mmCIF file of C-alpha atoms and ligand atoms in Angstrom:
data_model
loop_
_atom_site.group_PDB
_atom_site.id
_atom_site.type_symbol
_atom_site.label_atom_id
_atom_site.label_comp_id
_atom_site.label_asym_id
_atom_site.label_seq_id
_atom_site.Cartn_x
_atom_site.Cartn_y
_atom_site.Cartn_z
ATOM 1 C CA MET W 18 -19.939 -25.919 2.802
ATOM 2 C CA ASN W 19 -19.291 -27.580 -0.530
ATOM 3 C CA THR W 20 -15.583 -28.328 -0.404
ATOM 4 C CA THR W 21 -15.314 -29.078 -4.105
ATOM 5 C CA LYS W 22 -16.385 -25.564 -5.028
ATOM 6 C CA ILE W 23 -13.667 -23.309 -6.430
ATOM 7 C CA TRP W 24 -14.053 -19.959 -4.712
ATOM 8 C CA LEU W 25 -13.301 -16.508 -6.067
ATOM 9 C CA SER W 26 -11.101 -15.446 -3.151
ATOM 10 C CA SER W 27 -11.072 -17.320 0.114
ATOM 11 C CA PRO W 28 -9.236 -16.767 3.414
ATOM 12 C CA HIS W 29 -5.840 -18.466 3.639
ATOM 13 C CA MET W 30 -4.358 -18.838 7.112
ATOM 14 C CA SER W 31 -0.630 -19.165 7.767
ATOM 15 C CA GLY W 32 -1.037 -21.206 10.946
ATOM 16 C CA ASN W 33 0.640 -18.576 13.104
ATOM 17 C CA GLU W 34 -2.578 -16.618 13.652
ATOM 18 C CA MET W 35 -3.445 -18.904 16.597
ATOM 19 C CA LYS W 36 -0.176 -18.056 18.338
ATOM 20 C CA TYR W 37 -1.159 -14.386 18.534
ATOM 21 C CA ILE W 38 -4.762 -15.185 19.432
ATOM 22 C CA ASN W 39 -3.669 -17.574 22.192
ATOM 23 C CA GLU W 40 -1.383 -14.918 23.613
ATOM 24 C CA ALA W 41 -4.335 -12.555 23.771
ATOM 25 C CA PHE W 42 -6.443 -15.201 25.538
ATOM 26 C CA GLU W 43 -3.691 -16.088 27.989
ATOM 27 C CA ARG W 44 -3.348 -12.473 29.023
ATOM 28 C CA ASN W 45 -7.142 -11.929 28.910
ATOM 29 C CA LEU W 46 -6.724 -9.205 26.292
ATOM 30 C CA VAL W 47 -9.993 -10.034 24.541
ATOM 31 C CA MET W 48 -10.961 -6.470 23.736
ATOM 32 C CA PRO W 49 -10.464 -3.686 21.262
ATOM 33 C CA LEU W 50 -6.940 -2.231 21.303
ATOM 34 C CA GLY W 51 -4.112 -4.232 22.868
ATOM 35 C CA PRO W 52 -0.675 -5.514 21.885
ATOM 36 C CA ASN W 53 -1.805 -7.316 18.706
ATOM 37 C CA VAL W 54 -3.331 -4.084 17.366
ATOM 38 C CA THR W 55 -0.162 -2.163 18.193
ATOM 39 C CA GLY W 56 1.914 -4.984 16.673
ATOM 40 C CA LEU W 57 -0.131 -5.085 13.477
ATOM 41 C CA GLU W 58 0.140 -1.315 13.099
ATOM 42 C CA GLU W 59 3.907 -1.675 13.423
ATOM 43 C CA ASP W 60 3.955 -4.508 10.842
ATOM 44 C CA ILE W 61 1.953 -2.407 8.368
ATOM 45 C CA ARG W 62 4.180 0.643 8.909
ATOM 46 C CA LYS W 63 7.238 -1.479 8.208
ATOM 47 C CA PHE W 64 5.749 -3.104 5.128
ATOM 48 C CA THR W 65 4.500 0.111 3.520
ATOM 49 C CA GLY W 66 7.140 2.482 4.848
ATOM 50 C CA SER W 67 4.274 4.656 6.010
ATOM 51 C CA LYS W 68 4.964 6.769 9.098
ATOM 52 C CA GLY W 69 1.545 6.327 10.629
ATOM 53 C CA CYS W 70 -1.037 3.539 10.774
ATOM 54 C CA SER W 71 -4.348 3.187 12.585
ATOM 55 C CA CYS W 72 -5.998 -0.228 12.531
ATOM 56 C CA LEU W 73 -9.784 -0.042 12.385
ATOM 57 C CA SER W 74 -12.883 -2.214 12.194
ATOM 58 C CA SER W 75 -13.077 -2.054 8.380
ATOM 59 C CA GLY W 76 -11.784 -0.405 5.252
ATOM 60 C CA THR W 77 -15.066 1.473 5.058
ATOM 61 C CA ALA W 78 -14.481 2.906 8.551
ATOM 62 C CA ALA W 79 -10.980 3.931 7.435
ATOM 63 C CA LEU W 80 -12.429 5.791 4.430
ATOM 64 C CA HIS W 81 -14.988 7.489 6.650
ATOM 65 C CA LEU W 82 -12.316 8.678 9.082
ATOM 66 C CA ALA W 83 -10.102 9.765 6.166
ATOM 67 C CA LEU W 84 -12.885 12.062 4.949
ATOM 68 C CA ILE W 85 -13.432 13.444 8.461
ATOM 69 C CA ASN W 86 -9.674 14.043 8.796
ATOM 70 C CA LEU W 87 -9.746 16.099 5.607
ATOM 71 C CA GLY W 88 -12.700 18.136 6.867
ATOM 72 C CA VAL W 89 -15.253 16.832 4.351
ATOM 73 C CA GLU W 90 -18.744 17.943 5.358
ATOM 74 C CA GLN W 91 -22.173 18.878 4.076
ATOM 75 C CA GLY W 92 -21.944 21.091 1.008
ATOM 76 C CA ASP W 93 -18.616 19.618 -0.105
ATOM 77 C CA GLU W 94 -18.050 17.547 -3.207
ATOM 78 C CA VAL W 95 -15.708 14.553 -3.273
ATOM 79 C CA ILE W 96 -14.479 13.013 -6.521
ATOM 80 C CA CYS W 97 -14.518 9.221 -6.560
ATOM 81 C CA SER W 98 -13.714 6.510 -9.107
ATOM 82 C CA THR W 99 -17.017 5.255 -10.533
ATOM 83 C CA PHE W 100 -15.588 1.804 -11.297
ATOM 84 C CA THR W 101 -15.395 0.427 -7.756
ATOM 85 C CA PHE W 102 -17.223 -1.278 -4.922
ATOM 86 C CA SER W 103 -19.880 0.861 -3.196
ATOM 87 C CA ALA W 104 -17.793 1.031 -0.003
ATOM 88 C CA SER W 105 -15.522 3.574 -1.743
ATOM 89 C CA ALA W 106 -18.400 6.028 -2.127
ATOM 90 C CA ASN W 107 -20.737 5.355 0.812
ATOM 91 C CA PRO W 108 -18.656 7.282 3.391
ATOM 92 C CA ILE W 109 -18.943 10.451 1.263
ATOM 93 C CA VAL W 110 -22.687 10.260 1.836
ATOM 94 C CA TYR W 111 -22.218 9.469 5.562
ATOM 95 C CA GLN W 112 -20.626 12.936 5.708
ATOM 96 C CA LYS W 113 -23.623 14.428 3.831
ATOM 97 C CA ALA W 114 -21.206 15.465 1.101
ATOM 98 C CA THR W 115 -21.799 14.884 -2.617
ATOM 99 C CA PRO W 116 -19.941 12.182 -4.571
ATOM 100 C CA VAL W 117 -18.829 13.116 -8.080
ATOM 101 C CA PHE W 118 -18.000 10.043 -10.125
ATOM 102 C CA VAL W 119 -15.184 9.856 -12.660
ATOM 103 C CA ASP W 120 -14.818 7.065 -15.214
ATOM 104 C CA SER W 121 -11.850 4.824 -16.028
ATOM 105 C CA GLU W 122 -9.208 4.547 -18.706
ATOM 106 C CA ILE W 123 -8.745 1.213 -20.435
ATOM 107 C CA ASN W 124 -5.108 0.463 -19.527
ATOM 108 C CA THR W 125 -5.474 0.114 -15.751
ATOM 109 C CA TRP W 126 -9.305 0.279 -15.526
ATOM 110 C CA ASN W 127 -8.783 2.991 -12.893
ATOM 111 C CA MET W 128 -9.563 6.722 -12.901
ATOM 112 C CA ASP W 129 -8.952 8.473 -16.232
ATOM 113 C CA PRO W 130 -6.594 11.425 -15.580
ATOM 114 C CA GLY W 131 -7.965 13.498 -18.472
ATOM 115 C CA LEU W 132 -11.518 13.039 -17.272
ATOM 116 C CA LEU W 133 -10.455 13.877 -13.712
ATOM 117 C CA ARG W 134 -9.123 17.235 -14.886
ATOM 118 C CA GLU W 135 -12.303 17.856 -16.864
ATOM 119 C CA ALA W 136 -14.434 16.988 -13.839
ATOM 120 C CA ILE W 137 -12.511 19.312 -11.504
ATOM 121 C CA ASP W 138 -12.718 22.218 -13.979
ATOM 122 C CA ASP W 139 -16.420 21.646 -14.522
ATOM 123 C CA ARG W 140 -17.205 21.420 -10.799
ATOM 124 C CA ILE W 141 -15.350 24.682 -10.185
ATOM 125 C CA ARG W 142 -17.290 26.281 -13.033
ATOM 126 C CA GLN W 143 -20.642 24.993 -11.780
ATOM 127 C CA THR W 144 -20.306 25.387 -8.022
ATOM 128 C CA GLY W 145 -17.668 28.080 -7.637
ATOM 129 C CA LYS W 146 -15.483 25.873 -5.481
ATOM 130 C CA LYS W 147 -13.171 22.947 -5.995
ATOM 131 C CA PRO W 148 -13.862 19.401 -4.798
ATOM 132 C CA LYS W 149 -12.648 18.801 -1.247
ATOM 133 C CA ALA W 150 -10.920 15.463 -1.914
ATOM 134 C CA ILE W 151 -10.328 12.746 -4.499
ATOM 135 C CA ILE W 152 -10.909 9.079 -3.669
ATOM 136 C CA LEU W 153 -8.660 7.164 -6.047
ATOM 137 C CA VAL W 154 -9.230 3.416 -6.224
ATOM 138 C CA HIS W 155 -6.629 0.830 -7.272
ATOM 139 C CA LEU W 156 -9.049 -1.834 -8.415
ATOM 140 C CA TYR W 157 -8.276 -5.564 -8.407
ATOM 141 C CA GLY W 158 -4.781 -4.643 -7.208
ATOM 142 C CA MET W 159 -3.870 -2.649 -10.320
ATOM 143 C CA PRO W 160 -2.200 0.691 -9.518
ATOM 144 C CA ALA W 161 -3.890 3.706 -11.112
ATOM 145 C CA GLN W 162 -2.032 6.191 -13.364
ATOM 146 C CA LEU W 163 -0.419 7.723 -10.291
ATOM 147 C CA ASP W 164 2.025 10.094 -12.044
ATOM 148 C CA GLU W 165 -0.708 11.941 -13.907
ATOM 149 C CA ILE W 166 -3.315 11.842 -11.168
ATOM 150 C CA MET W 167 -1.024 13.045 -8.369
ATOM 151 C CA LEU W 168 0.190 15.842 -10.627
ATOM 152 C CA ILE W 169 -3.351 16.996 -11.397
ATOM 153 C CA ALA W 170 -4.377 16.778 -7.731
ATOM 154 C CA ALA W 171 -1.307 18.797 -6.714
ATOM 155 C CA SER W 172 -1.925 21.445 -9.369
ATOM 156 C CA TYR W 173 -5.385 22.099 -7.884
ATOM 157 C CA ASP W 174 -4.181 21.458 -4.327
ATOM 158 C CA ILE W 175 -6.827 18.782 -3.712
ATOM 159 C CA PRO W 176 -5.879 15.965 -1.296
ATOM 160 C CA VAL W 177 -6.009 12.370 -2.549
ATOM 161 C CA ILE W 178 -7.310 9.449 -0.498
ATOM 162 C CA GLU W 179 -6.086 6.186 -2.003
ATOM 163 C CA ASP W 180 -8.521 3.317 -1.674
ATOM 164 C CA ALA W 181 -5.963 0.513 -1.662
ATOM 165 C CA ALA W 182 -8.426 -1.994 -0.159
ATOM 166 C CA GLU W 183 -7.700 -4.373 -3.037
ATOM 167 C CA ALA W 184 -4.102 -3.294 -3.617
ATOM 168 C CA PHE W 185 -2.168 -4.100 -0.447
ATOM 169 C CA GLY W 186 1.322 -4.992 -1.697
ATOM 170 C CA SER W 187 0.889 -3.379 -5.126
ATOM 171 C CA THR W 188 3.431 -0.733 -6.093
ATOM 172 C CA PHE W 189 3.924 1.999 -8.676
ATOM 173 C CA LYS W 190 7.558 2.700 -9.602
ATOM 174 C CA GLY W 191 8.467 0.681 -6.529
ATOM 175 C CA LYS W 192 6.383 2.754 -4.092
ATOM 176 C CA PRO W 193 3.462 1.043 -2.313
ATOM 177 C CA CYS W 194 -0.113 1.896 -3.276
ATOM 178 C CA GLY W 195 -1.666 3.757 -0.367
ATOM 179 C CA THR W 196 1.418 5.910 0.247
ATOM 180 C CA PHE W 197 1.027 8.417 -2.612
ATOM 181 C CA GLY W 198 -1.951 10.387 -1.314
ATOM 182 C CA GLU W 199 -2.501 12.341 1.914
ATOM 183 C CA ILE W 200 -4.128 9.208 3.290
ATOM 184 C CA GLY W 201 -4.351 5.591 2.161
ATOM 185 C CA ILE W 202 -6.809 2.944 3.298
ATOM 186 C CA LEU W 203 -6.486 -0.847 3.403
ATOM 187 C CA SER W 204 -9.049 -3.593 3.956
ATOM 188 C CA PHE W 205 -8.630 -6.941 5.689
ATOM 189 C CA ASN W 206 -12.086 -8.258 4.879
ATOM 190 C CA GLY W 207 -12.340 -12.039 4.457
ATOM 191 C CA ASN W 208 -11.964 -11.941 0.663
ATOM 192 C CA LYS W 209 -8.948 -9.625 0.462
ATOM 193 C CA ILE W 210 -5.307 -10.628 -0.091
ATOM 194 C CA ILE W 211 -4.841 -10.987 3.668
ATOM 195 C CA THR W 212 -7.602 -10.912 6.248
ATOM 196 C CA THR W 213 -8.294 -10.230 9.904
ATOM 197 C CA SER W 214 -11.763 -11.789 9.348
ATOM 198 C CA GLY W 215 -12.904 -8.176 9.061
ATOM 199 C CA GLY W 216 -10.909 -5.006 9.500
ATOM 200 C CA GLY W 217 -9.044 -2.182 7.845
ATOM 201 C CA ALA W 218 -6.371 0.420 8.315
ATOM 202 C CA LEU W 219 -5.711 4.065 7.651
ATOM 203 C CA ILE W 220 -2.119 4.870 6.717
ATOM 204 C CA SER W 221 -0.436 8.217 6.226
ATOM 205 C CA ALA W 222 2.915 9.972 6.251
ATOM 206 C CA ASN W 223 1.153 12.471 8.494
ATOM 207 C CA GLU W 224 0.932 10.775 11.879
ATOM 208 C CA GLU W 225 -1.638 13.326 13.062
ATOM 209 C CA TYR W 226 -4.223 11.801 10.708
ATOM 210 C CA CYS W 227 -3.595 8.382 12.200
ATOM 211 C CA LYS W 228 -3.679 9.604 15.789
ATOM 212 C CA ASN W 229 -6.889 11.446 15.066
ATOM 213 C CA ALA W 230 -8.389 8.356 13.391
ATOM 214 C CA THR W 231 -7.602 6.250 16.464
ATOM 215 C CA PHE W 232 -9.058 8.979 18.704
ATOM 216 C CA LEU W 233 -12.309 9.232 16.718
ATOM 217 C CA ALA W 234 -12.528 5.432 16.432
ATOM 218 C CA THR W 235 -12.454 5.035 20.224
ATOM 219 C CA GLN W 236 -15.487 7.271 20.844
ATOM 220 C CA ALA W 237 -13.423 10.490 20.779
ATOM 221 C CA ARG W 238 -12.622 10.357 24.440
ATOM 222 C CA ASP W 239 -10.680 13.397 25.636
ATOM 223 C CA ALA W 240 -7.767 13.029 28.066
ATOM 224 C CA ALA W 241 -9.532 13.183 31.449
ATOM 225 C CA PRO W 242 -10.139 10.673 34.280
ATOM 226 C CA HIS W 243 -13.901 10.874 33.688
ATOM 227 C CA TYR W 244 -15.573 10.459 30.292
ATOM 228 C CA GLN W 245 -15.167 13.802 28.593
ATOM 229 C CA HIS W 246 -16.084 14.452 24.955
ATOM 230 C CA SER W 247 -15.638 17.444 22.712
ATOM 231 C CA HIS W 248 -16.123 15.593 19.397
ATOM 232 C CA ILE W 249 -18.619 13.082 18.023
ATOM 233 C CA GLY W 250 -16.890 9.711 18.204
ATOM 234 C CA TYR W 251 -17.245 6.311 16.572
ATOM 235 C CA ASN W 252 -16.713 2.722 17.623
ATOM 236 C CA TYR W 253 -14.413 1.809 14.753
ATOM 237 C CA ARG W 254 -11.493 0.187 16.558
ATOM 238 C CA MET W 255 -10.068 -3.184 15.536
ATOM 239 C CA SER W 256 -10.298 -5.909 18.164
ATOM 240 C CA ASN W 257 -7.130 -7.379 19.663
ATOM 241 C CA ILE W 258 -8.277 -10.841 18.494
ATOM 242 C CA SER W 259 -8.766 -9.766 14.864
ATOM 243 C CA ALA W 260 -5.393 -8.066 14.967
ATOM 244 C CA GLY W 261 -3.875 -11.374 16.100
ATOM 245 C CA ILE W 262 -5.113 -12.931 12.860
ATOM 246 C CA GLY W 263 -3.625 -9.977 11.008
ATOM 247 C CA ARG W 264 -0.213 -10.458 12.594
ATOM 248 C CA GLY W 265 -0.130 -14.100 11.491
ATOM 249 C CA GLN W 266 -1.185 -12.988 8.009
ATOM 250 C CA MET W 267 1.475 -10.284 7.746
ATOM 251 C CA GLU W 268 4.128 -12.982 8.136
ATOM 252 C CA VAL W 269 3.038 -14.473 4.800
ATOM 253 C CA LEU W 270 1.895 -11.408 2.871
ATOM 254 C CA GLU W 271 4.833 -11.618 0.442
ATOM 255 C CA GLN W 272 3.991 -15.275 -0.251
ATOM 256 C CA ARG W 273 0.325 -14.425 -0.785
ATOM 257 C CA ILE W 274 1.244 -11.736 -3.311
ATOM 258 C CA ALA W 275 3.601 -14.122 -5.116
ATOM 259 C CA LYS W 276 0.885 -16.782 -5.347
ATOM 260 C CA ARG W 277 -1.793 -14.400 -6.635
ATOM 261 C CA ARG W 278 0.638 -13.133 -9.245
ATOM 262 C CA GLU W 279 1.423 -16.704 -10.217
ATOM 263 C CA ASN W 280 -2.322 -17.346 -10.640
ATOM 264 C CA PHE W 281 -2.468 -14.351 -12.947
ATOM 265 C CA LEU W 282 0.471 -15.588 -15.061
ATOM 266 C CA PHE W 283 -1.054 -19.043 -15.359
ATOM 267 C CA TYR W 284 -4.393 -17.647 -16.510
ATOM 268 C CA LYS W 285 -2.712 -15.192 -18.867
ATOM 269 C CA GLU W 286 -0.598 -17.880 -20.510
ATOM 270 C CA ASN W 287 -3.494 -20.244 -20.931
ATOM 271 C CA LEU W 288 -6.412 -17.960 -21.685
ATOM 272 C CA GLU W 289 -4.929 -15.297 -23.921
ATOM 273 C CA LYS W 290 -4.342 -18.059 -26.462
ATOM 274 C CA ILE W 291 -8.109 -18.001 -26.954
ATOM 275 C CA GLU W 292 -9.264 -15.441 -29.464
ATOM 276 C CA GLY W 293 -11.604 -12.928 -27.906
ATOM 277 C CA VAL W 294 -10.329 -13.347 -24.339
ATOM 278 C CA GLY W 295 -8.113 -10.697 -22.736
ATOM 279 C CA VAL W 296 -6.524 -10.696 -19.279
ATOM 280 C CA LEU W 297 -5.942 -7.375 -17.473
ATOM 281 C CA THR W 298 -2.159 -6.910 -17.399
ATOM 282 C CA GLU W 299 0.109 -4.163 -16.076
ATOM 283 C CA PRO W 300 0.585 -1.563 -18.840
ATOM 284 C CA SER W 301 4.327 -1.207 -18.119
ATOM 285 C CA ALA W 302 7.063 -2.226 -15.700
ATOM 286 C CA ASP W 303 6.189 0.836 -13.561
ATOM 287 C CA PHE W 304 3.050 -0.984 -12.438
ATOM 288 C CA PHE W 305 3.259 -3.920 -10.032
ATOM 289 C CA SER W 306 -0.140 -5.410 -9.242
ATOM 290 C CA ASN W 307 -0.719 -7.833 -6.374
ATOM 291 C CA HIS W 308 -3.240 -9.396 -8.805
ATOM 292 C CA TRP W 309 -5.723 -9.785 -5.985
ATOM 293 C CA LEU W 310 -8.171 -11.000 -8.602
ATOM 294 C CA THR W 311 -7.348 -12.006 -12.154
ATOM 295 C CA THR W 312 -9.897 -10.377 -14.442
ATOM 296 C CA ILE W 313 -10.774 -11.146 -18.048
ATOM 297 C CA LEU W 314 -12.684 -9.462 -20.842
ATOM 298 C CA ILE W 315 -14.739 -11.475 -23.311
ATOM 299 C CA ASP W 316 -15.271 -10.186 -26.825
ATOM 300 C CA ARG W 317 -18.764 -11.343 -27.662
ATOM 301 C CA VAL W 318 -18.352 -11.096 -31.409
ATOM 302 C CA ILE W 319 -15.050 -12.940 -31.662
ATOM 303 C CA THR W 320 -16.089 -15.689 -29.244
ATOM 304 C CA GLY W 321 -19.324 -16.208 -31.139
ATOM 305 C CA CYS W 322 -21.661 -14.325 -28.819
ATOM 306 C CA VAL W 323 -20.577 -15.879 -25.546
ATOM 307 C CA SER W 324 -21.473 -13.132 -23.066
ATOM 308 C CA ARG W 325 -19.791 -12.832 -19.703
ATOM 309 C CA GLU W 326 -23.111 -13.846 -18.131
ATOM 310 C CA THR W 327 -23.343 -17.018 -20.240
ATOM 311 C CA LEU W 328 -19.790 -17.813 -19.236
ATOM 312 C CA ARG W 329 -20.450 -17.059 -15.555
ATOM 313 C CA VAL W 330 -23.479 -19.391 -15.457
ATOM 314 C CA LYS W 331 -21.613 -22.165 -17.280
ATOM 315 C CA LEU W 332 -18.758 -21.953 -14.769
ATOM 316 C CA GLU W 333 -21.193 -21.820 -11.853
ATOM 317 C CA ASN W 334 -22.670 -25.091 -13.108
ATOM 318 C CA HIS W 335 -19.199 -26.572 -12.751
ATOM 319 C CA ASP W 336 -18.839 -25.302 -9.169
ATOM 320 C CA ILE W 337 -16.561 -22.470 -10.220
ATOM 321 C CA GLU W 338 -17.350 -19.150 -8.583
ATOM 322 C CA THR W 339 -16.694 -16.108 -10.781
ATOM 323 C CA ARG W 340 -18.089 -12.594 -10.533
ATOM 324 C CA PRO W 341 -18.942 -9.834 -13.004
ATOM 325 C CA LEU W 342 -16.661 -6.803 -12.719
ATOM 326 C CA TRP W 343 -17.982 -4.089 -10.391
ATOM 327 C CA LYS W 344 -21.086 -2.306 -11.622
ATOM 328 C CA PRO W 345 -20.089 1.369 -11.884
ATOM 329 C CA MET W 346 -21.404 3.684 -9.174
ATOM 330 C CA HIS W 347 -23.002 6.120 -11.641
ATOM 331 C CA LEU W 348 -25.253 3.244 -12.794
ATOM 332 C CA GLN W 349 -26.262 2.226 -9.259
ATOM 333 C CA PRO W 350 -29.819 3.245 -8.334
ATOM 334 C CA VAL W 351 -28.632 4.754 -5.049
ATOM 335 C CA PHE W 352 -26.015 7.002 -6.724
ATOM 336 C CA ARG W 353 -27.747 7.708 -10.029
ATOM 337 C CA ASN W 354 -28.596 11.324 -9.282
ATOM 338 C CA TYR W 355 -25.098 12.467 -8.365
ATOM 339 C CA PRO W 356 -22.846 14.192 -10.909
ATOM 340 C CA SER W 357 -20.705 11.896 -13.053
ATOM 341 C CA TYR W 358 -18.119 12.274 -15.799
ATOM 342 C CA THR W 359 -18.180 9.202 -17.990
ATOM 343 C CA ASN W 360 -16.640 7.878 -21.177
ATOM 344 C CA GLY W 361 -18.275 4.450 -21.440
ATOM 345 C CA THR W 362 -15.227 2.519 -20.226
ATOM 346 C CA SER W 363 -16.532 1.272 -16.884
ATOM 347 C CA GLU W 364 -19.893 0.377 -18.406
ATOM 348 C CA PHE W 365 -18.097 -1.610 -21.115
ATOM 349 C CA LEU W 366 -15.969 -3.369 -18.497
ATOM 350 C CA PHE W 367 -19.020 -4.217 -16.393
ATOM 351 C CA GLU W 368 -20.794 -5.687 -19.407
ATOM 352 C CA ASN W 369 -17.879 -7.747 -20.698
ATOM 353 C CA GLY W 370 -15.637 -8.628 -17.785
ATOM 354 C CA LEU W 371 -15.376 -11.403 -15.248
ATOM 355 C CA CYS W 372 -13.237 -12.033 -12.135
ATOM 356 C CA LEU W 373 -11.718 -15.521 -11.991
ATOM 357 C CA PRO W 374 -11.023 -17.661 -8.907
ATOM 358 C CA SER W 375 -7.799 -16.151 -7.568
ATOM 359 C CA SER W 376 -7.348 -17.440 -4.012
ATOM 360 C CA SER W 377 -3.810 -17.954 -2.802
ATOM 361 C CA ASN W 378 -4.841 -21.444 -1.641
ATOM 362 C CA ILE W 379 -6.244 -22.536 -5.003
ATOM 363 C CA THR W 380 -4.689 -25.836 -6.142
ATOM 364 C CA ASP W 381 -3.018 -26.459 -9.504
ATOM 365 C CA GLU W 382 -5.837 -28.877 -10.403
ATOM 366 C CA GLU W 383 -8.476 -26.265 -9.573
ATOM 367 C CA ARG W 384 -6.729 -23.624 -11.654
ATOM 368 C CA GLN W 385 -6.445 -26.050 -14.546
ATOM 369 C CA LYS W 386 -10.151 -26.844 -14.236
ATOM 370 C CA VAL W 387 -10.975 -23.132 -14.479
ATOM 371 C CA VAL W 388 -8.859 -22.826 -17.640
ATOM 372 C CA ASP W 389 -10.429 -25.954 -19.152
ATOM 373 C CA GLU W 390 -13.980 -24.845 -18.460
ATOM 374 C CA VAL W 391 -13.417 -21.279 -19.680
ATOM 375 C CA THR W 392 -11.791 -22.664 -22.824
ATOM 376 C CA ARG W 393 -14.637 -25.093 -23.414
ATOM 377 C CA ALA W 394 -17.247 -22.370 -22.863
ATOM 378 C CA VAL W 395 -15.796 -19.736 -25.188
ATOM 379 C CA THR W 396 -14.566 -21.866 -28.057
ATOM 380 C CA LYS W 397 -17.079 -23.434 -30.361
HETATM 381 C C1 LIG L 423 -13.339 -4.234 0.246
HETATM 382 C C2 LIG L 423 -13.315 -2.855 -0.290
HETATM 383 C C3 LIG L 423 -13.576 -1.730 0.530
HETATM 384 C C4 LIG L 423 -14.114 -1.831 1.915
HETATM 385 O O1 LIG L 423 -13.428 -2.538 2.806
HETATM 386 P P1 LIG L 423 -14.193 -3.242 4.045
HETATM 387 O O2 LIG L 423 -13.073 -3.660 4.916
HETATM 388 O O3 LIG L 423 -14.962 -4.388 3.470
HETATM 389 O O4 LIG L 423 -15.068 -2.220 4.666
HETATM 390 C C5 LIG L 423 -13.429 -0.476 -0.022
HETATM 391 N N1 LIG L 423 -13.068 -0.300 -1.299
HETATM 392 C C6 LIG L 423 -12.834 -1.341 -2.111
HETATM 393 C C7 LIG L 423 -12.423 -1.061 -3.516
HETATM 394 C C8 LIG L 423 -12.975 -2.640 -1.644
HETATM 395 O O5 LIG L 423 -12.786 -3.675 -2.478
#
């Protein structure tokens, strides 16, 4: 591995992970389930104030089990943010249900409440029934317009699943992302704000959802001395070793959030001075983003036709890893034929936006180098 490379978002250990892993080894608890999993679930419940938590093998698995919990099946439609990573939408198709994509608004880059209402009304008109669930994504750590969206969802009585994979530690009006909907999901993949090397969690105020997720994730084994099954199960449990990493990471989550937010402030101060460069910022004090990734928009005209791709390649040549914003789901070949309600926002963001190196273990020198190279690239 090239150690001089500046990565987009790399794992950042606290040092205490090994303590939990060693404990597991000493007691020969090298398996799924175990005290680290139980401990991590407890840590997450405490941090989010959520009543229930089920730790799982990935955020994707958590989304899948959230849909199953809400009874999503073939013939159902599920509304999903179009501006997201494919993992938000894939589980809808695992259930043989139909994703319906809804575009973003420009202030948070998340689901547009007006368009959500339009989409629900139009689906009811076209199919005679309302969508079974809404998957609301808080992208790059930025909370969505939760007041409006929760109100709309409640008025139609449609449950919301919050995809808070990128927003662990973000809050809206002081309440953690992931705790507004029926169910919230988190991800601890290697690039997220904290990691278990790979893993996720399903959280809910309704403990039944969490119990059921754990049940389904452990092959849906009924209570009997022999192996008895009355449901189709999955092998989605988190391992006791991974959970040990997670417990060490939970000890420093607050610090990780503080550092990512500091990265954001540094970039904002230094890059918004440049004409034609904008940094995604919370629209008001109600929104508290963990700033998992700092994201910028480049105005091609003002910067003299520097496209985000030109900028990305220039930075790559200086060993700086950046990434275009997510390509919207309604433009993905695999999802192209599903219904979508669009307004051009996510397409615009995809074409003009870039994620900057935002690791919590980035050094001051590295951050300065990113600023210098971006500045050099976009000013003539
Ligand atoms: C990472 C991510 C997921 C999936 O999480 P995994 O743990 O990688 O399965 C889902 N949604 C979003 C928005 C993500 O960024």
